[in-house]
PDB file of C-alpha atoms in Angstrom:
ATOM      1  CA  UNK V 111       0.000   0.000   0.000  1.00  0.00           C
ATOM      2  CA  UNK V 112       1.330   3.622  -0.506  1.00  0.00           C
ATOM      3  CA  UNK V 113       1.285   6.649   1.576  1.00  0.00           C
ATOM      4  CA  UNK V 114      -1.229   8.066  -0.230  1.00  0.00           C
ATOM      5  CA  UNK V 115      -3.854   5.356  -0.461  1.00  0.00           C
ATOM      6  CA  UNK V 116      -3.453   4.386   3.226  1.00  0.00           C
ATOM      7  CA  UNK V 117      -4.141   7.772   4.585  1.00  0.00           C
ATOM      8  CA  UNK V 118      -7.220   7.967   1.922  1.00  0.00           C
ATOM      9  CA  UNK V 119      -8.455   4.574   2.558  1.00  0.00           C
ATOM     10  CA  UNK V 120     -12.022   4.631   4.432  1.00  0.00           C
ATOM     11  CA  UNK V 121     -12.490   3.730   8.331  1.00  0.00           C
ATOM     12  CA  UNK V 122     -11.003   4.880  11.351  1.00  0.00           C
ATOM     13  CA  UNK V 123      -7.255   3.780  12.762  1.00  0.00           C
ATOM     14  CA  UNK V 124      -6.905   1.302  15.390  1.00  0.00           C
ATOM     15  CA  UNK V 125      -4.751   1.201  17.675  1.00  0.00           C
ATOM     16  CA  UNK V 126      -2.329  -1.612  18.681  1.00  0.00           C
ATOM     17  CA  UNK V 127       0.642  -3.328  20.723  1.00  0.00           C
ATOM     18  CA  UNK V 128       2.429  -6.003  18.986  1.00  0.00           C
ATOM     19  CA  UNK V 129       5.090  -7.078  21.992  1.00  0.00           C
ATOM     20  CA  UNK V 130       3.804  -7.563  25.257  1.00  0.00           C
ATOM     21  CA  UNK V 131       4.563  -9.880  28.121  1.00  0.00           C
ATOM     22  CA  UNK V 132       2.479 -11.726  30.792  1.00  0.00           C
ATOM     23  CA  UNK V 133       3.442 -13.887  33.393  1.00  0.00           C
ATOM     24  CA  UNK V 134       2.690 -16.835  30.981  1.00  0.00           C
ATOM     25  CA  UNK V 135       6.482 -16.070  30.394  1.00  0.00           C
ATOM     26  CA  UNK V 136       8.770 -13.019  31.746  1.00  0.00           C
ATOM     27  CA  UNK V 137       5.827 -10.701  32.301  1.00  0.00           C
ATOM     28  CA  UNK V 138       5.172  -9.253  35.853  1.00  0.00           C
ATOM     29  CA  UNK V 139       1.269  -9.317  35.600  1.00  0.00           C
ATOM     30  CA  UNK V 140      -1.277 -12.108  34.499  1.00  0.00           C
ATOM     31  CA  UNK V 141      -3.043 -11.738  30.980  1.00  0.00           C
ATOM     32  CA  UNK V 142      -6.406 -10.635  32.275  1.00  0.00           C
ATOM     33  CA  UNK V 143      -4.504  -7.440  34.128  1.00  0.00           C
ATOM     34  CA  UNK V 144      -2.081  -6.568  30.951  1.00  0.00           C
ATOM     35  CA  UNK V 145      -5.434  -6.895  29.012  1.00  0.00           C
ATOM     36  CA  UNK V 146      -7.412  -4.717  31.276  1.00  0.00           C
ATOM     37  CA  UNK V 147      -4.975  -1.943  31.335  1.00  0.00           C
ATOM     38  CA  UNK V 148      -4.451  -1.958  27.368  1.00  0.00           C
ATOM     39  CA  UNK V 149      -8.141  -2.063  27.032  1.00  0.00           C
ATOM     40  CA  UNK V 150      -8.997   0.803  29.102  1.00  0.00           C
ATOM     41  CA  UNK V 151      -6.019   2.653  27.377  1.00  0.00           C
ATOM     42  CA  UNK V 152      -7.904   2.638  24.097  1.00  0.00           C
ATOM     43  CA  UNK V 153      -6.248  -0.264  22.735  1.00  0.00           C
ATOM     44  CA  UNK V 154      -8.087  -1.859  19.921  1.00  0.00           C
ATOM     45  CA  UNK V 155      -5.739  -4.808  19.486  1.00  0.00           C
ATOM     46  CA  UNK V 156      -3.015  -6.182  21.374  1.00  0.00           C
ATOM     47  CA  UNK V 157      -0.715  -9.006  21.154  1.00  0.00           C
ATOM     48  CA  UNK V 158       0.268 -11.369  23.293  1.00  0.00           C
ATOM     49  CA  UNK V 159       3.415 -12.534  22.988  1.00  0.00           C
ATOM     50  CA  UNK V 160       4.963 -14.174  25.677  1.00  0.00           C
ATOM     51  CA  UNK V 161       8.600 -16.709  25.427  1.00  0.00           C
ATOM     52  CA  UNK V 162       7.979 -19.634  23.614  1.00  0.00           C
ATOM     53  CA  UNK V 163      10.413 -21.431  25.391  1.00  0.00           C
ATOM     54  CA  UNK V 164      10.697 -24.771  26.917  1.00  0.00           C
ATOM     55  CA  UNK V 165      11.167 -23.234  30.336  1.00  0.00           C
ATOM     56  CA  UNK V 166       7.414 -21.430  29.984  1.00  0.00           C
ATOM     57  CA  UNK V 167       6.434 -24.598  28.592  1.00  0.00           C
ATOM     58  CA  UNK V 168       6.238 -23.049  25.214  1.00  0.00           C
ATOM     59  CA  UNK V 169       3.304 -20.542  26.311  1.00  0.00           C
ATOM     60  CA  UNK V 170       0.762 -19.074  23.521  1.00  0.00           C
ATOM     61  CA  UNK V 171      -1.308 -16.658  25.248  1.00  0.00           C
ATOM     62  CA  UNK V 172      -4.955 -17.288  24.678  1.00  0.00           C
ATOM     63  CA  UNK V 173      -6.847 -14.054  25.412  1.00  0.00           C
ATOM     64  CA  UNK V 174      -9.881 -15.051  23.144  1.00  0.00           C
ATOM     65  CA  UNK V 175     -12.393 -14.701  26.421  1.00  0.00           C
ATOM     66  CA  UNK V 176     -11.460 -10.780  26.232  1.00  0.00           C
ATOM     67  CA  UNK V 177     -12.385 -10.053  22.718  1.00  0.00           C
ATOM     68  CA  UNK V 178     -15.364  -7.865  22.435  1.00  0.00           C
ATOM     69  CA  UNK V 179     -16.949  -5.321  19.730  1.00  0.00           C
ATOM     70  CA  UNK V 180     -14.091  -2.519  20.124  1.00  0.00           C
ATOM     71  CA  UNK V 181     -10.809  -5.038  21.424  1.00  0.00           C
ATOM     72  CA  UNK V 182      -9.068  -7.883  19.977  1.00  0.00           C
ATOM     73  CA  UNK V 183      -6.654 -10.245  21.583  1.00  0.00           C
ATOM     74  CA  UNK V 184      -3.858 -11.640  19.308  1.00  0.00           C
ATOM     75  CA  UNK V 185      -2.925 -14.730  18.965  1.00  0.00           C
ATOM     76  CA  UNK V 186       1.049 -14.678  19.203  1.00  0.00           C
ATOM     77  CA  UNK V 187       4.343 -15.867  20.822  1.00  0.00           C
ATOM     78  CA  UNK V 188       8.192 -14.646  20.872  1.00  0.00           C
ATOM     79  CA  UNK V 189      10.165 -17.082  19.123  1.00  0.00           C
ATOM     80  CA  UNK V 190      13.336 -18.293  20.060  1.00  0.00           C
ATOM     81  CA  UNK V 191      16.041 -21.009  18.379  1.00  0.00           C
ATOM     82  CA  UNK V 192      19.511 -21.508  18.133  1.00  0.00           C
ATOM     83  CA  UNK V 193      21.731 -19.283  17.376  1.00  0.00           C
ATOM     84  CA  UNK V 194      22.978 -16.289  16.029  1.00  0.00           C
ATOM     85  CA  UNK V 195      26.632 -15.323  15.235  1.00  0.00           C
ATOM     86  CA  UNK V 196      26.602 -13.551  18.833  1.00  0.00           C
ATOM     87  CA  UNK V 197      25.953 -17.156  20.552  1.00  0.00           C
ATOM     88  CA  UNK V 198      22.268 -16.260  21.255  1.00  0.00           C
ATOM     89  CA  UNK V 199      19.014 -17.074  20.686  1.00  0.00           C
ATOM     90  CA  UNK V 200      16.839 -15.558  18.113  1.00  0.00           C
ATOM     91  CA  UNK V 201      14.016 -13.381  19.149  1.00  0.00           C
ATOM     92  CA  UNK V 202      11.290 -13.358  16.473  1.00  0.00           C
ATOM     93  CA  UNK V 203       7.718 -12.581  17.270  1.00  0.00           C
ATOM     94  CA  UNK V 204       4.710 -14.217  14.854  1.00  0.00           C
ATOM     95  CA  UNK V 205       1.686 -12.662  15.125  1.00  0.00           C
ATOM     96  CA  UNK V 206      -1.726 -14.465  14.020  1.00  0.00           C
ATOM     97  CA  UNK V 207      -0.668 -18.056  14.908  1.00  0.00           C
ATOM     98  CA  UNK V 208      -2.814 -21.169  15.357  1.00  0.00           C
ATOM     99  CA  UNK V 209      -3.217 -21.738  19.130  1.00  0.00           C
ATOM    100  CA  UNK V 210      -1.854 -25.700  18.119  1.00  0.00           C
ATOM    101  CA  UNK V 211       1.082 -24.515  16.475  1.00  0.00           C
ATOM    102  CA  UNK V 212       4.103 -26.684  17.745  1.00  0.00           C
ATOM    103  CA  UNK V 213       7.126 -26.043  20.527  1.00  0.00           C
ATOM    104  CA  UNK V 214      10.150 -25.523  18.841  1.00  0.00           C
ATOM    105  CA  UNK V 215      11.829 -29.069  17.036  1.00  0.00           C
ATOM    106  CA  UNK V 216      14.880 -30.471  17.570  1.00  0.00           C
ATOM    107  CA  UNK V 217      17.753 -28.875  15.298  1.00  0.00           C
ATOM    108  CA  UNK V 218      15.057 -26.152  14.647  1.00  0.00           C
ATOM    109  CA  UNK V 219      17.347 -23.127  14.495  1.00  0.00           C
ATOM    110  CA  UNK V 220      16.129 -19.125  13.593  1.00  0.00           C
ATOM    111  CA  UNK V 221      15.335 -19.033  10.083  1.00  0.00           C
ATOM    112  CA  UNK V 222      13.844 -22.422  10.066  1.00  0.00           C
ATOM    113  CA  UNK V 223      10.956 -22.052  12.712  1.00  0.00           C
ATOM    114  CA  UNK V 224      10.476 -18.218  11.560  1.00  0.00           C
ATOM    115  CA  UNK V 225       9.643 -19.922   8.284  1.00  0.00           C
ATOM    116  CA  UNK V 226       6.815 -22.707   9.750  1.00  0.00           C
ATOM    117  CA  UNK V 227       5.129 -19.713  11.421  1.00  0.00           C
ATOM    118  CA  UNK V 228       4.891 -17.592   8.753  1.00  0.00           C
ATOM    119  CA  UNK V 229       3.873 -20.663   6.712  1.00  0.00           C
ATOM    120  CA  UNK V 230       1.226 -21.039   9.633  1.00  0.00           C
ATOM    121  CA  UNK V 231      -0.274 -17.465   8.370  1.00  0.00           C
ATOM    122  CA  UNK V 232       1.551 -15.554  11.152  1.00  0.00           C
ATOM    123  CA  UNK V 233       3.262 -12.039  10.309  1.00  0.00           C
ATOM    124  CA  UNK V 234       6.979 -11.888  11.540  1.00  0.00           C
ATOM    125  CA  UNK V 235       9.070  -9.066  12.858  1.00  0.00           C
ATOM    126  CA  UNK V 236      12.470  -9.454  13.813  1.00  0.00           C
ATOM    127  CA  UNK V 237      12.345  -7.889  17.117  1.00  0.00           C
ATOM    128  CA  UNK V 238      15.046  -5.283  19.342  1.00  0.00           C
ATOM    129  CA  UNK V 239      17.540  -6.170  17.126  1.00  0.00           C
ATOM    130  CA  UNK V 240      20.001  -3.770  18.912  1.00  0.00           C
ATOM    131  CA  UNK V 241      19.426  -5.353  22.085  1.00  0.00           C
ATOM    132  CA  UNK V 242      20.972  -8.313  21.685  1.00  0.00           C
ATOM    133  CA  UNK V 243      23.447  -6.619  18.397  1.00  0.00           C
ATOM    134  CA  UNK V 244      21.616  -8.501  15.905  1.00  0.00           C
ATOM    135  CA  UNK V 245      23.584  -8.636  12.350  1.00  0.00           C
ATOM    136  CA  UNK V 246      22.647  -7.561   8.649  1.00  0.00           C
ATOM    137  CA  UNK V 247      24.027 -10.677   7.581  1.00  0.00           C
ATOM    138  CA  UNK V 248      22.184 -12.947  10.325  1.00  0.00           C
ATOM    139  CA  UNK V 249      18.786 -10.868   9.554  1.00  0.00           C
ATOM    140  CA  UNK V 250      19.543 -11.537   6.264  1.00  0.00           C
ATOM    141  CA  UNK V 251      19.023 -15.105   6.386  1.00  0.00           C
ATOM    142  CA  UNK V 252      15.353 -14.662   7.859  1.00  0.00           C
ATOM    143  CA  UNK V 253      13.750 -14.600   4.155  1.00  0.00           C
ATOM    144  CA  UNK V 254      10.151 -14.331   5.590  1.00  0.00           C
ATOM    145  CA  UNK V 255      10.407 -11.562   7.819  1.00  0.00           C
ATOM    146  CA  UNK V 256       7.685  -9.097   7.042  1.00  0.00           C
ATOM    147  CA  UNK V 257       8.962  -6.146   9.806  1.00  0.00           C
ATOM    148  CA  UNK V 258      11.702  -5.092  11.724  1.00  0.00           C
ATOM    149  CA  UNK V 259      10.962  -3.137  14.834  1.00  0.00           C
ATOM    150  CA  UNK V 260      12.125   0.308  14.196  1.00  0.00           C
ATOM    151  CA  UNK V 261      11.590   1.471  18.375  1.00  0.00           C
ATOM    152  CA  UNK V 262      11.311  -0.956  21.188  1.00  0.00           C
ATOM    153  CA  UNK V 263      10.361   1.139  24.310  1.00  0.00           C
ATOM    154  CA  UNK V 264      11.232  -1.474  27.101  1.00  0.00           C
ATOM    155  CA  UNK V 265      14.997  -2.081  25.536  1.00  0.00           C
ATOM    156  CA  UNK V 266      15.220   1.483  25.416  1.00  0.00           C
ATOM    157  CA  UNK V 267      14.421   2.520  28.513  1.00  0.00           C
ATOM    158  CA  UNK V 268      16.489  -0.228  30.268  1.00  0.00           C
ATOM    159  CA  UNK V 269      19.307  -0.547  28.130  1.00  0.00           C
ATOM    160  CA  UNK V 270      19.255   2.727  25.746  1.00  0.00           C
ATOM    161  CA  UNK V 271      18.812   0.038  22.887  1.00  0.00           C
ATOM    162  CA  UNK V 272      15.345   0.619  21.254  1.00  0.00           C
ATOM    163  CA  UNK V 273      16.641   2.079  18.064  1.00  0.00           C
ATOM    164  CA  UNK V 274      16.587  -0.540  15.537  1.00  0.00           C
ATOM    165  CA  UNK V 275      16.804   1.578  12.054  1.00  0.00           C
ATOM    166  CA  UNK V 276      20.182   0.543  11.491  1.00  0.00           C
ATOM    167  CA  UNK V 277      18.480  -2.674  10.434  1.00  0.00           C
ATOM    168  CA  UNK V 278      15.724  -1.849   9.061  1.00  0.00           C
ATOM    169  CA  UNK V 279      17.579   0.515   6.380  1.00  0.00           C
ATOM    170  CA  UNK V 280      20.578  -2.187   6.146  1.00  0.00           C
ATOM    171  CA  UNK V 281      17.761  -4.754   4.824  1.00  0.00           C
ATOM    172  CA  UNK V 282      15.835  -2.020   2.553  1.00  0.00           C
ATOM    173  CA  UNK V 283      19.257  -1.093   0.900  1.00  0.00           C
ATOM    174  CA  UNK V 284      19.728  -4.430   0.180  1.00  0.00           C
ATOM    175  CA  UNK V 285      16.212  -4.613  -1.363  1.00  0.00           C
ATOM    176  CA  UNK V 286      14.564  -6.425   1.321  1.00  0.00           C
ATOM    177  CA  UNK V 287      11.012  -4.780   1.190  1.00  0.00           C
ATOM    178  CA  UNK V 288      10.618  -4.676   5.034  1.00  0.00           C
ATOM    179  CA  UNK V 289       7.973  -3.155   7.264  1.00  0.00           C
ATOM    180  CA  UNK V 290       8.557  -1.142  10.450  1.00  0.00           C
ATOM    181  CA  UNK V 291       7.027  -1.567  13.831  1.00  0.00           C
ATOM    182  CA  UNK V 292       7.198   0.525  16.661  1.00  0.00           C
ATOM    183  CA  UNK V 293       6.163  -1.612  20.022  1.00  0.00           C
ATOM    184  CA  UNK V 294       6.219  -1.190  24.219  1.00  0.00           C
ATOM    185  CA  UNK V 295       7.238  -4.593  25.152  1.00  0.00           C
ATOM    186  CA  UNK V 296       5.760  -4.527  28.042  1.00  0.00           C
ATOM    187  CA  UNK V 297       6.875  -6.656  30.816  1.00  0.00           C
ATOM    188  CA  UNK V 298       5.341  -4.383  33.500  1.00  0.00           C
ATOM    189  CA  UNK V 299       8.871  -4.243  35.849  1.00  0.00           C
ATOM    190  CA  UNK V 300       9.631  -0.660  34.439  1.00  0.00           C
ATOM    191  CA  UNK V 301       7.300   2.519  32.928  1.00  0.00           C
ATOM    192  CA  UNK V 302       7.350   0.352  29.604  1.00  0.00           C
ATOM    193  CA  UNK V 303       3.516   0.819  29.025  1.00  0.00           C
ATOM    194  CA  UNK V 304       1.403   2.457  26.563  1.00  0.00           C
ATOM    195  CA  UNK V 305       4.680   4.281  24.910  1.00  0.00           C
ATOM    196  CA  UNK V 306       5.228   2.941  21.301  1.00  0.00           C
ATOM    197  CA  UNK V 307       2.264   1.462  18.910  1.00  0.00           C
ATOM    198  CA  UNK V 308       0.751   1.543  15.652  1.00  0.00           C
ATOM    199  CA  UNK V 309      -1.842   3.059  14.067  1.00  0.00           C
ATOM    200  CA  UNK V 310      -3.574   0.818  11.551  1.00  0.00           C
ATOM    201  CA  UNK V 311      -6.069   0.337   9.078  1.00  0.00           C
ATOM    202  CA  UNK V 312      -8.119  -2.974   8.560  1.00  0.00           C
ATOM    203  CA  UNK V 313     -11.121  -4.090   6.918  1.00  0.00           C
ATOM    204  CA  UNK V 314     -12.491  -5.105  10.758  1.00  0.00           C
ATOM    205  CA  UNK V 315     -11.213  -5.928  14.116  1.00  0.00           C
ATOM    206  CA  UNK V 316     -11.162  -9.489  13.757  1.00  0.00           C
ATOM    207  CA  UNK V 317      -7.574 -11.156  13.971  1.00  0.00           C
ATOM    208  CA  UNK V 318      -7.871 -12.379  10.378  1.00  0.00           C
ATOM    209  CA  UNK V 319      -8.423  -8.842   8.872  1.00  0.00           C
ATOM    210  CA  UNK V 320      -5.918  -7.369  11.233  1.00  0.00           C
ATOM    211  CA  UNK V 321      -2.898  -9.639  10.621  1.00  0.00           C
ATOM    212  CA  UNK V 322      -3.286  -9.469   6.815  1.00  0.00           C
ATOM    213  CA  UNK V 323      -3.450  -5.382   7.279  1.00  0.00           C
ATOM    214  CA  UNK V 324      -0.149  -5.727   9.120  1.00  0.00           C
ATOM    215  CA  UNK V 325       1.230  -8.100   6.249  1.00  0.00           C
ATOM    216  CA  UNK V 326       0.225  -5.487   3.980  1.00  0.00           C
ATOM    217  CA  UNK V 327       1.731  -2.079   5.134  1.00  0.00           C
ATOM    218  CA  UNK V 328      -1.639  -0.556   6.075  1.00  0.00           C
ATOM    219  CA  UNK V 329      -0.201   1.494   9.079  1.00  0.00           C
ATOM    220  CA  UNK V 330       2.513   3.549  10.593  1.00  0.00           C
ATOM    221  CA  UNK V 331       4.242   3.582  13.778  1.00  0.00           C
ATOM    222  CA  UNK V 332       4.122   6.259  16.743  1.00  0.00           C
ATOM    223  CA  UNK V 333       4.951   7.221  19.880  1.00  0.00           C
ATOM    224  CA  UNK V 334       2.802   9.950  20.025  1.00  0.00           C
ATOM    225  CA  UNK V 335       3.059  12.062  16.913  1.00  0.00           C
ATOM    226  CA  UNK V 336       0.031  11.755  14.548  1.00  0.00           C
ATOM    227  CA  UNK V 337       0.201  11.512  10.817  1.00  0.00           C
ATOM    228  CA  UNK V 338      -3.116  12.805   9.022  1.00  0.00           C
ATOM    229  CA  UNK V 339      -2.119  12.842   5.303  1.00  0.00           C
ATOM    230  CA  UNK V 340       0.369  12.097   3.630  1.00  0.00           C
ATOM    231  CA  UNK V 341       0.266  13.081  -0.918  1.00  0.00           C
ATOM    232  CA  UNK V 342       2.937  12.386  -3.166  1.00  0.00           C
ATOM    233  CA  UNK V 343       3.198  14.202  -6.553  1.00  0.00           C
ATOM    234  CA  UNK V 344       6.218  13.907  -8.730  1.00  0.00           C
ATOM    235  CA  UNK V 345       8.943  14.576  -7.021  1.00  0.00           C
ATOM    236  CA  UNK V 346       7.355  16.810  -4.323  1.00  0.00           C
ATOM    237  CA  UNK V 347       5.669  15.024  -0.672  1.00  0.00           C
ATOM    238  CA  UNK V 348       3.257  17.064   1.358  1.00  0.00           C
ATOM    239  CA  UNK V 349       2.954  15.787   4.962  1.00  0.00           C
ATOM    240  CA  UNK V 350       0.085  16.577   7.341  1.00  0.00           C
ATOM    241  CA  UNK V 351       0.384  15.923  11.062  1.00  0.00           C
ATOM    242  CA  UNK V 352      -0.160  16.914  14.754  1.00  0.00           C
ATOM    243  CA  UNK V 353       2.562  19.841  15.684  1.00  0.00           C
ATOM    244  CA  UNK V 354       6.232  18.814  15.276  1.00  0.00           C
ATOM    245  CA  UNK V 355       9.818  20.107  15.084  1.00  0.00           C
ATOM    246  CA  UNK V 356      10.968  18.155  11.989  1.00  0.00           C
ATOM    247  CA  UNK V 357       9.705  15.966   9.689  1.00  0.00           C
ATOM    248  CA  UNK V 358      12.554  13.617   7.952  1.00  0.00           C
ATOM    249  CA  UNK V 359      12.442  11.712   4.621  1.00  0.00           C
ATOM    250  CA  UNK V 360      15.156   9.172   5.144  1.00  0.00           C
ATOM    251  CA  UNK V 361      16.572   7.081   2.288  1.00  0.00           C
ATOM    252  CA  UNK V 362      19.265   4.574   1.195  1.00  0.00           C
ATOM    253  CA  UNK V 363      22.476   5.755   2.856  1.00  0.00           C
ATOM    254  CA  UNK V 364      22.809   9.166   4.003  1.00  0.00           C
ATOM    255  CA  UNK V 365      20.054   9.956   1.469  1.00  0.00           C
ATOM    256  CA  UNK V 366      17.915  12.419   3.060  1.00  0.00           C
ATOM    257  CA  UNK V 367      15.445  15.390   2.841  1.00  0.00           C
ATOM    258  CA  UNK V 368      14.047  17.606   5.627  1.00  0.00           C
ATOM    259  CA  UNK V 369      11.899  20.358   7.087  1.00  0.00           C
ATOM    260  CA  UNK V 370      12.291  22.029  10.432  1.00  0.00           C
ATOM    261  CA  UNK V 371       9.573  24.298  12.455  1.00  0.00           C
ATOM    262  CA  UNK V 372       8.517  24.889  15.598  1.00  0.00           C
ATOM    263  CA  UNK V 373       4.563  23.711  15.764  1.00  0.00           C
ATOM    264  CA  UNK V 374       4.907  22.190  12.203  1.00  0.00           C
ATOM    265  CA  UNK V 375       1.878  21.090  10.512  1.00  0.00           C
ATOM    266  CA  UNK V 376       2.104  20.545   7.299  1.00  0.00           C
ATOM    267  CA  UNK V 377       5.178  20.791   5.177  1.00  0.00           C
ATOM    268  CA  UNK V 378       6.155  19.971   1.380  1.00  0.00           C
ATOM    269  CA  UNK V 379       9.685  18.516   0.527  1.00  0.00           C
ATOM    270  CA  UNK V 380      11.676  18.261  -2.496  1.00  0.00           C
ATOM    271  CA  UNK V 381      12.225  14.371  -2.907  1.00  0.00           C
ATOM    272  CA  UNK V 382      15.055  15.439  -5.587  1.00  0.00           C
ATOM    273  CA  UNK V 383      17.846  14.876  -2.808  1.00  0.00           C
ATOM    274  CA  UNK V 384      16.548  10.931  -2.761  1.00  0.00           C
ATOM    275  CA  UNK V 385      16.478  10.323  -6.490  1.00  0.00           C
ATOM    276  CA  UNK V 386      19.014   7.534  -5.971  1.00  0.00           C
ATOM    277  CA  UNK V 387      17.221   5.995  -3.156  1.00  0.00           C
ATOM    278  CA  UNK V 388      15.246   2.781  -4.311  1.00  0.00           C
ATOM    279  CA  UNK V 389      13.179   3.458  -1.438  1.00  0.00           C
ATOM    280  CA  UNK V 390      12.125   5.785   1.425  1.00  0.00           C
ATOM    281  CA  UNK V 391      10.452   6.362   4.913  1.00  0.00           C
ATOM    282  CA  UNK V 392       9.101   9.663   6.588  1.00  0.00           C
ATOM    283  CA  UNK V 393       9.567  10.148  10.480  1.00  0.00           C
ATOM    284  CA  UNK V 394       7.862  12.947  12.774  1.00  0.00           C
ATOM    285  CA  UNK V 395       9.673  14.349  15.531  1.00  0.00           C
ATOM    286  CA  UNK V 396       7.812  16.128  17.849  1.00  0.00           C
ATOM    287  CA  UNK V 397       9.255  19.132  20.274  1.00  0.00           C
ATOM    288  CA  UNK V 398       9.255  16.471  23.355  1.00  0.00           C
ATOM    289  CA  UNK V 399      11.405  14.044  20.965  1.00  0.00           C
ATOM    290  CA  UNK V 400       8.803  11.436  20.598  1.00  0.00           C
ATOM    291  CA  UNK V 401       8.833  10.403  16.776  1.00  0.00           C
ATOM    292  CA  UNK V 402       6.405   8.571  14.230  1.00  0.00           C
ATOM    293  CA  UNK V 403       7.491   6.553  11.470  1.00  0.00           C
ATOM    294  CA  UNK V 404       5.562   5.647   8.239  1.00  0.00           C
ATOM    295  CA  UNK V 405       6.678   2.654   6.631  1.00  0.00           C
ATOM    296  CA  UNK V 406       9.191   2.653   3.685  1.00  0.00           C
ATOM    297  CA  UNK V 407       7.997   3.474   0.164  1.00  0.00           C
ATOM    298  CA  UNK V 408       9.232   1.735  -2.644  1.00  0.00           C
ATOM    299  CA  UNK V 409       9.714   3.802  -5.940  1.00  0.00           C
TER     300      UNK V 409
END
């Protein structure tokens, strides 16, 4: 989907967590309280997605008996297999899995079990990658990934490594047509809660309808900044939003284009500076430093 068609597409954004934590796994409070608390935040979807470890007993969430009209439980895990280059375990979350789906195999290692979920129908985002110094050349080898998370609140508040855009654009330059995902992680030990979430568009709220909208692009990311429009023509990009400081068009490289402003609201940029960018993303940044990211656009 493009800029322009998602921001003109009909309906109303919901609003949703893709990484969260119970005490199914690592998580400090049981499902029905981390559902509760998302709900009355104006959630409209969250995921579940605790440690699909042996040591949880390979957990997958069921939240089903919370689902009502206006909130929809996700099913999902965080997927882990031998081993990276850095001696650790991958950490891969699948969103939209079948509740049967099965522990992890024997000799199962990253790339392989990323691949039966997303055969399963699950959408699959390679998660804090700069938490645990994940690779270009070990992401590379993930050939179903759909996402990358771009911000991870709970890594970055307790271990200033959130930030994972080095991968994201390290994949896109390499012309891996990757998604980005902005999530809280919540575990509940630390303010890591209702920070970092996207704003999507889906044909309804059930999980089917959701997880394909993820698959297809149809939202952005935020942690607070709103987007309202978004128009490309020729070479020029208009870009409506809540007030801001800057809005960035980033691109292969150093590839970049930019307007600055105090209160910001709309602002057109020359897209000349990117002509040798195969691809490129806008970000928000707001006065209080709290960004929003679209996801990339292919040319």
């Amino acid at each position: 989907m493009t800029l322009d068609a998602l921001f003109s597409a009909p309906g109303p954004f919901l609003r949703g967590n893709l990484h969260a934590h119970t005490t199914n796994s690592d998580g400090m409070l049981p499902t029905e309280e981390v559902v509760r608390r998302y709900k009355e935040s104006g959630y409209d979807f969250l995921a579940l997605t605790d440690h699909f470890l042996p040591s949880y007993e390979f957990p997958l969430t069921d939240a089903r008996q919370y689902q009502t009209d206006t909130f929809t439980p996700l099913a999902a895990a965080e997927l882990h297999a031998p081993r990276n280059e850095n001696s650790a375990l991958w950490h891969i979350t699948a969103i939209g899995l079948p509740y049967d789906f099965e522990p992890t195999r024997e000799g199962e290692d990253g790339p392989t079990i990323a691949r039966r979920a997303a055969d399963a129908g699950a959408f699959i985002t390679l998660v804090h990658p700069a938490w645990y110094s994940l690779s270009l050349a070990d992401a590379l080898t993930i050939d179903c990934a759909h996402a990358v998370e771009i911000y991870n609140h709970g890594c970055q508040i307790m271990h200033d490594k959130g930030d994972g855009a080095y991968l994201l654009d390290g994949l896109l330059d390499r012309g891996q047509r990757m998604l980005a995902t902005a999530v809280d992680d919540a575990h509940f030990k630390s303010p890591d809660f209702g920070a970092a979430w996207v704003q999507l568009k889906a044909q309804s709220r059930d999980q089917a309808d959701i997880v394909a909208a993820l698959k297809a692009g149809q939202f952005y990311s935020t942690q607070g900044p709103v987007f309202h429009q978004i128009e490309t023509r020729e070479d020029q990009l208009t870009v409506s939003c809540s007030a801001v400081n800057g809005v960035l068009v980033v691109g292969a490289g150093y590839l970049m284009a930019h307007q600055f402003a105090t209160g910001l609201t709309r602002a057109s940029i020359d897209l000349s500076p990117l002509a040798k960018s195969p691809w490129y993303r806008v970000v928000l940044i707001a006065a209080d430093g709290k960004r929003a990211w679209s996801n990339p656009v292919w040319k």
